[in-house]
mmCIF file of C-alpha atoms in Angstrom:
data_model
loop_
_atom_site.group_PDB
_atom_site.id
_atom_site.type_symbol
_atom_site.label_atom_id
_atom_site.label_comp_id
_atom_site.label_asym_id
_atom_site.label_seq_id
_atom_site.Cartn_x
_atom_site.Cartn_y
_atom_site.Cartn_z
ATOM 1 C CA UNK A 1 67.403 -48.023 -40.553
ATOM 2 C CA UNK A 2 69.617 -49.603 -37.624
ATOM 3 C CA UNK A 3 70.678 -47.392 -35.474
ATOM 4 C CA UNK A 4 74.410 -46.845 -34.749
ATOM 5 C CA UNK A 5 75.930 -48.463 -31.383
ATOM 6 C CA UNK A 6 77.802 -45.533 -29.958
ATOM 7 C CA UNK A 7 81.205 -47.163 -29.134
ATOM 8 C CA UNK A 8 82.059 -48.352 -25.902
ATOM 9 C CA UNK A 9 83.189 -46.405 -22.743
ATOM 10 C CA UNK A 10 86.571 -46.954 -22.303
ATOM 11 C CA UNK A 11 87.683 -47.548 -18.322
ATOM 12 C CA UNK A 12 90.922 -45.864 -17.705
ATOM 13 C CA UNK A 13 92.883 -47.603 -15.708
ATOM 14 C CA UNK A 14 95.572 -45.083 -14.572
ATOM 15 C CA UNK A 15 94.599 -45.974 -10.739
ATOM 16 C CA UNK A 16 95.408 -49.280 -10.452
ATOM 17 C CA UNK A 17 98.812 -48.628 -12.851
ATOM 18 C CA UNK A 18 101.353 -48.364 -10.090
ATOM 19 C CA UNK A 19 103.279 -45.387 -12.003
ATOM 20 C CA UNK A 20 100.016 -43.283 -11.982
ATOM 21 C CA UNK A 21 99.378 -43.933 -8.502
ATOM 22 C CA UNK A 22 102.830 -42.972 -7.524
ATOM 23 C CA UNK A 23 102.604 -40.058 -9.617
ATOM 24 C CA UNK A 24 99.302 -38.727 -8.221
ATOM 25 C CA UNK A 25 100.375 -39.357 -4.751
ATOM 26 C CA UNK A 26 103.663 -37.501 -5.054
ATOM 27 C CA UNK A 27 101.009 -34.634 -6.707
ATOM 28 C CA UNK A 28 98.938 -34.577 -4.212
ATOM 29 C CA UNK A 29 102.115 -34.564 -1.193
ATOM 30 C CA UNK A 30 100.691 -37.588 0.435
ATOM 31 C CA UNK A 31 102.751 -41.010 1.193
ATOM 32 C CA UNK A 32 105.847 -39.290 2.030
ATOM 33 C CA UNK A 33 107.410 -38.215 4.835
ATOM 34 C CA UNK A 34 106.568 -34.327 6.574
ATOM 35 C CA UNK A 35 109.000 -32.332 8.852
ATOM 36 C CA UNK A 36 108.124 -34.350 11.643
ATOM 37 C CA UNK A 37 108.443 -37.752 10.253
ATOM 38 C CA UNK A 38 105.072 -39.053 10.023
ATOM 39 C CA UNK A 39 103.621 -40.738 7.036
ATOM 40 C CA UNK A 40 100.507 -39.510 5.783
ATOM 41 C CA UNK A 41 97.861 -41.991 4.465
ATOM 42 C CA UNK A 42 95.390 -39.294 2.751
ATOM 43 C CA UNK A 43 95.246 -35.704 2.009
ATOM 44 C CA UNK A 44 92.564 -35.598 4.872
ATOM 45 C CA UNK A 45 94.623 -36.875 7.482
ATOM 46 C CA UNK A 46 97.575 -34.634 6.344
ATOM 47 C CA UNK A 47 95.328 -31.589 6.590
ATOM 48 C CA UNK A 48 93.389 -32.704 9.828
ATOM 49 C CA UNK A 49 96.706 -34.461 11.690
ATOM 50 C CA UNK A 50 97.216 -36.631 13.242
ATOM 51 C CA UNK A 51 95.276 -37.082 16.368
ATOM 52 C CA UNK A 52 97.994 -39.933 17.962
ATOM 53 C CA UNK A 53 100.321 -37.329 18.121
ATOM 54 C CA UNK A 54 98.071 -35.120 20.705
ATOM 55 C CA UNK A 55 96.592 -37.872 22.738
ATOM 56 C CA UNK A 56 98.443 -37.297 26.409
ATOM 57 C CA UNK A 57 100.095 -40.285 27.608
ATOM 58 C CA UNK A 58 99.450 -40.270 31.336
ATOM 59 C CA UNK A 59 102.067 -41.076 34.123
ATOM 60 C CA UNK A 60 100.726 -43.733 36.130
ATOM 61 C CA UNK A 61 98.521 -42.839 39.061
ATOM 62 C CA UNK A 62 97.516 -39.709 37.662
ATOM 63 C CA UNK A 63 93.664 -40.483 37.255
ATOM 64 C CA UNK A 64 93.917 -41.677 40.850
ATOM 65 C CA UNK A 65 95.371 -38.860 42.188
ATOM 66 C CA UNK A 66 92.806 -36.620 40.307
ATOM 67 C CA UNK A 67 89.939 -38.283 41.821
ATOM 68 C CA UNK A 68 91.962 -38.358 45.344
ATOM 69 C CA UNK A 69 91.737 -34.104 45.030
ATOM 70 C CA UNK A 70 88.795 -34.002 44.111
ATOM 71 C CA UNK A 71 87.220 -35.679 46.895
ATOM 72 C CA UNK A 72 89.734 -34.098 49.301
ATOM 73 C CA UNK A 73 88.874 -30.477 47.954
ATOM 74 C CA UNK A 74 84.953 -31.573 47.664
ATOM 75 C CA UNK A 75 85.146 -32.554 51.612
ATOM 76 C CA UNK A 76 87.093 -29.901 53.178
ATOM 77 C CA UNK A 77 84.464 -27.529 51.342
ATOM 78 C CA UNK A 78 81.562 -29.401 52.800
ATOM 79 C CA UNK A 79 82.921 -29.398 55.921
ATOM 80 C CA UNK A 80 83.710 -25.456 56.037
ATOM 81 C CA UNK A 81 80.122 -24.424 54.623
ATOM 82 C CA UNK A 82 78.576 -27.089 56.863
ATOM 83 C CA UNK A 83 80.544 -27.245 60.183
ATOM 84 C CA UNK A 84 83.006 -24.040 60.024
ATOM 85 C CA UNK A 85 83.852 -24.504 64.461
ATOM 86 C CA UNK A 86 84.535 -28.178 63.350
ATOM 87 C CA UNK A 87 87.249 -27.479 60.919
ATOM 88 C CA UNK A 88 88.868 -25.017 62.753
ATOM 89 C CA UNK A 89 88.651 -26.656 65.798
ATOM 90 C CA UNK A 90 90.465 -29.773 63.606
ATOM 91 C CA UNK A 91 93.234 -27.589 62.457
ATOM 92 C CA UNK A 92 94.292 -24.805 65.434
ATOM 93 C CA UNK A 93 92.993 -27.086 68.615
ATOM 94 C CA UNK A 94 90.919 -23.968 69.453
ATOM 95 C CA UNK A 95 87.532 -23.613 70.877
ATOM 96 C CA UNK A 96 85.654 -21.071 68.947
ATOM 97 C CA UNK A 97 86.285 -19.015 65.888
ATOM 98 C CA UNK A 98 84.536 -15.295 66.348
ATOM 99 C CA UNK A 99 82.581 -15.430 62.892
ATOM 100 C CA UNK A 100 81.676 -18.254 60.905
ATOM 101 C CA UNK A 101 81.676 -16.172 58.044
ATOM 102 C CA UNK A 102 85.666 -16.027 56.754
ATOM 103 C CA UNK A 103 85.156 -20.146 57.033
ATOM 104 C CA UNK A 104 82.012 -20.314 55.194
ATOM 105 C CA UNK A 105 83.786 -18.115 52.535
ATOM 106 C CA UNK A 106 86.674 -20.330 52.426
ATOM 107 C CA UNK A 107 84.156 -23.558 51.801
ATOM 108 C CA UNK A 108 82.687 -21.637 48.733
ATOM 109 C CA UNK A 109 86.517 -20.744 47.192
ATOM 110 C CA UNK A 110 86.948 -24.511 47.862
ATOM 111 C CA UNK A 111 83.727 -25.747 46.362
ATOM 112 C CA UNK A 112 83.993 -23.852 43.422
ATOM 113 C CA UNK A 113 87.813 -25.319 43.266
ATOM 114 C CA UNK A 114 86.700 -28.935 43.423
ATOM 115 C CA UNK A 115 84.094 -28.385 40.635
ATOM 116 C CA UNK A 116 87.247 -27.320 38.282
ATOM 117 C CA UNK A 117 88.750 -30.492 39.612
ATOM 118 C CA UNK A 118 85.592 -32.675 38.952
ATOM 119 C CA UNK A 119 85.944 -31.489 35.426
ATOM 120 C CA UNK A 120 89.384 -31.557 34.692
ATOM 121 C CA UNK A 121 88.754 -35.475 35.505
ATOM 122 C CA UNK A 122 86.993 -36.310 32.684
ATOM 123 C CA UNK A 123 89.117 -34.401 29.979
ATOM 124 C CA UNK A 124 91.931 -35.704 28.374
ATOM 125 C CA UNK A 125 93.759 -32.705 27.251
ATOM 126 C CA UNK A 126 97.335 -32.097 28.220
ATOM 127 C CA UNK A 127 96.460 -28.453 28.968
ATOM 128 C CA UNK A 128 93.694 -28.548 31.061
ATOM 129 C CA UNK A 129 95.020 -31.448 33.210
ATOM 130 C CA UNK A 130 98.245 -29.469 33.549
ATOM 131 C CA UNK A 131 96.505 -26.178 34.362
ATOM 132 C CA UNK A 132 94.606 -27.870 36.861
ATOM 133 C CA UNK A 133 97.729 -29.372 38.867
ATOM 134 C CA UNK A 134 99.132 -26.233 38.438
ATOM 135 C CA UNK A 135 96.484 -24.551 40.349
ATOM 136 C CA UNK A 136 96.619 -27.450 43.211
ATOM 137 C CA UNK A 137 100.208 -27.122 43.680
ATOM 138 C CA UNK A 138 99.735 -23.210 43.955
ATOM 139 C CA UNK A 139 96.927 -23.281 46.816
ATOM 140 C CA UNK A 140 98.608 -26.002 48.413
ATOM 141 C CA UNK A 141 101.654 -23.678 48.590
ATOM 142 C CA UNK A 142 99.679 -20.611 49.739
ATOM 143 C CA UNK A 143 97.785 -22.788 52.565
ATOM 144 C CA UNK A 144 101.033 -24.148 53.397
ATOM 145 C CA UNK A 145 102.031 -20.463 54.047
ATOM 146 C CA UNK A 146 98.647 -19.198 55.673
ATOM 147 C CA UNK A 147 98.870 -21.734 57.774
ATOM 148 C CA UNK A 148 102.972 -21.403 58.692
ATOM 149 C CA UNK A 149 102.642 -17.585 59.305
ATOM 150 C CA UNK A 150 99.654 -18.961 61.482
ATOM 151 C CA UNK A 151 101.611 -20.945 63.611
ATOM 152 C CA UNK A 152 104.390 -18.740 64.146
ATOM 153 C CA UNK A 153 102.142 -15.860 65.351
ATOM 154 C CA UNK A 154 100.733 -17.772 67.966
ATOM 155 C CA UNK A 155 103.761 -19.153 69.370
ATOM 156 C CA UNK A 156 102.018 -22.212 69.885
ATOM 157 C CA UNK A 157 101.718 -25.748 67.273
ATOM 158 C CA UNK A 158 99.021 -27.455 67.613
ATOM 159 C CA UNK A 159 99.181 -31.388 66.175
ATOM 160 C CA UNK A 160 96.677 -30.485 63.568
ATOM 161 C CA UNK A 161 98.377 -27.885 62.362
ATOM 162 C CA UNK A 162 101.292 -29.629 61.926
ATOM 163 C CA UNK A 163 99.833 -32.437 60.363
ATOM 164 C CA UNK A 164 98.099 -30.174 57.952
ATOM 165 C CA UNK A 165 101.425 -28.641 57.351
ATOM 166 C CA UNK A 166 103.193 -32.250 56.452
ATOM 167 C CA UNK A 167 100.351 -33.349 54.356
ATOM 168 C CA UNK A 168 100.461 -30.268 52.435
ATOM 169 C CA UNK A 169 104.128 -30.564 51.801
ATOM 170 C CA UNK A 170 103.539 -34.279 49.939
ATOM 171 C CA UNK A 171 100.628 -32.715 48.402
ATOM 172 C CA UNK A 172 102.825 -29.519 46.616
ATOM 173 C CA UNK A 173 105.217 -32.259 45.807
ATOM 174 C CA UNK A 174 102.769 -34.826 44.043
ATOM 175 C CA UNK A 175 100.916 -32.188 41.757
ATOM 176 C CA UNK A 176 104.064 -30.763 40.934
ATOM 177 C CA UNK A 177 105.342 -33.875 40.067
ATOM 178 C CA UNK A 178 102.405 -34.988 37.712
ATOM 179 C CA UNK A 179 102.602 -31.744 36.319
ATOM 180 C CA UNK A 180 106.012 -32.118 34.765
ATOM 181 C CA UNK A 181 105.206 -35.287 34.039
ATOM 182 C CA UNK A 182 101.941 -34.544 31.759
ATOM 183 C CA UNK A 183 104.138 -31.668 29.928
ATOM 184 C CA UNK A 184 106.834 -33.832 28.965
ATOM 185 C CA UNK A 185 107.220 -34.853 25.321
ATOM 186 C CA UNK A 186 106.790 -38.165 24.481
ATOM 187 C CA UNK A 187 109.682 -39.858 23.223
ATOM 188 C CA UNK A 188 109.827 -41.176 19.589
ATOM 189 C CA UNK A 189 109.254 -44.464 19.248
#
């Protein structure tokens, strides 16, 4: 007895008829255009996003200024846990402070502020970066103020002091700059 062929498996072909594609694609919501005008390839990158949309595109100069606080904050804090009559010698042209110990305290805030700015570095997202100039512009403010009241109390200014004063001025302005300009949107190309 011969045995009977089963027939043969028939290949549909509905993917590569355009129609069918179409079809499937408008079934699935992928290929046209969402609320925010983007064109989505796949389901998966409908579902995931975009990640184009969230990369931060960064004014120029920012990574250099980063890097620039970082060492600035790193150094000031080495210098106030290491040499505390140094720095405050630097700043108020004064011989001695009477305890080391408000200094030292001031190189560990500092320390522990340049490792935030070490890391903030290395990321890439908008809300860290921003965060982290936030937080510059706000201590350079309050030093600014500290070290205003300072002056004004002693009825005397000391070149240090003032110089301290004008650098933290440009510094307030730069990180507030770069701030507003990581936040802003990026304009549709």
């Amino acid at each position: 007895m011969a045995a009977k062929q089963p027939p043969p498996l028939m290949k549909k072909h509905s993917q590569t008829d355009l129609v069918s594609r179409l079809k499937t694609r408008k079934i699935l919501g992928v290929g046209g255009e969402d609320d925010d005008g983007e064109v989505h390839r796949s389901k998966i990158s409908q579902v995931l996003g975009n990640e184009i949309k969230f990369a931060v595109r960064e004014p120029l100069g920012l990574r250099v200024w980063q890097l620039v606080s970082a060492i600035m904050f790193s150094g000031v804090a080495i210098m106030a846990l290491a040499f505390p009559d140094q720095l405050y010698d630097a700043v108020f042209d004064e011989e001695s402070v009477s305890s080391k110990t408000p200094i030292r305290l001031y190189g560990g805030a500092l320390l522990s502020i340049s490792l935030i700015m070490w890391n903030a570095l290395y990321t890439a997202e908008k809300v860290i970066i921003r965060w982290t100039l936030l937080m510059e512009a706000c201590y350079f403010a309050v030093q600014f103020l500290v070290t205003t009241v300072s002056l004004v109390e002693s009825s005397r200014i000391a070149t240090g002091a003032m110089l301290l004063l004008v650098s933290r001025a440009l510094f307030i302005l730069i990180s507030i700059y770069y701030y507003y300009q990581v936040g802003r949107r990026p304009k549709k190309v």
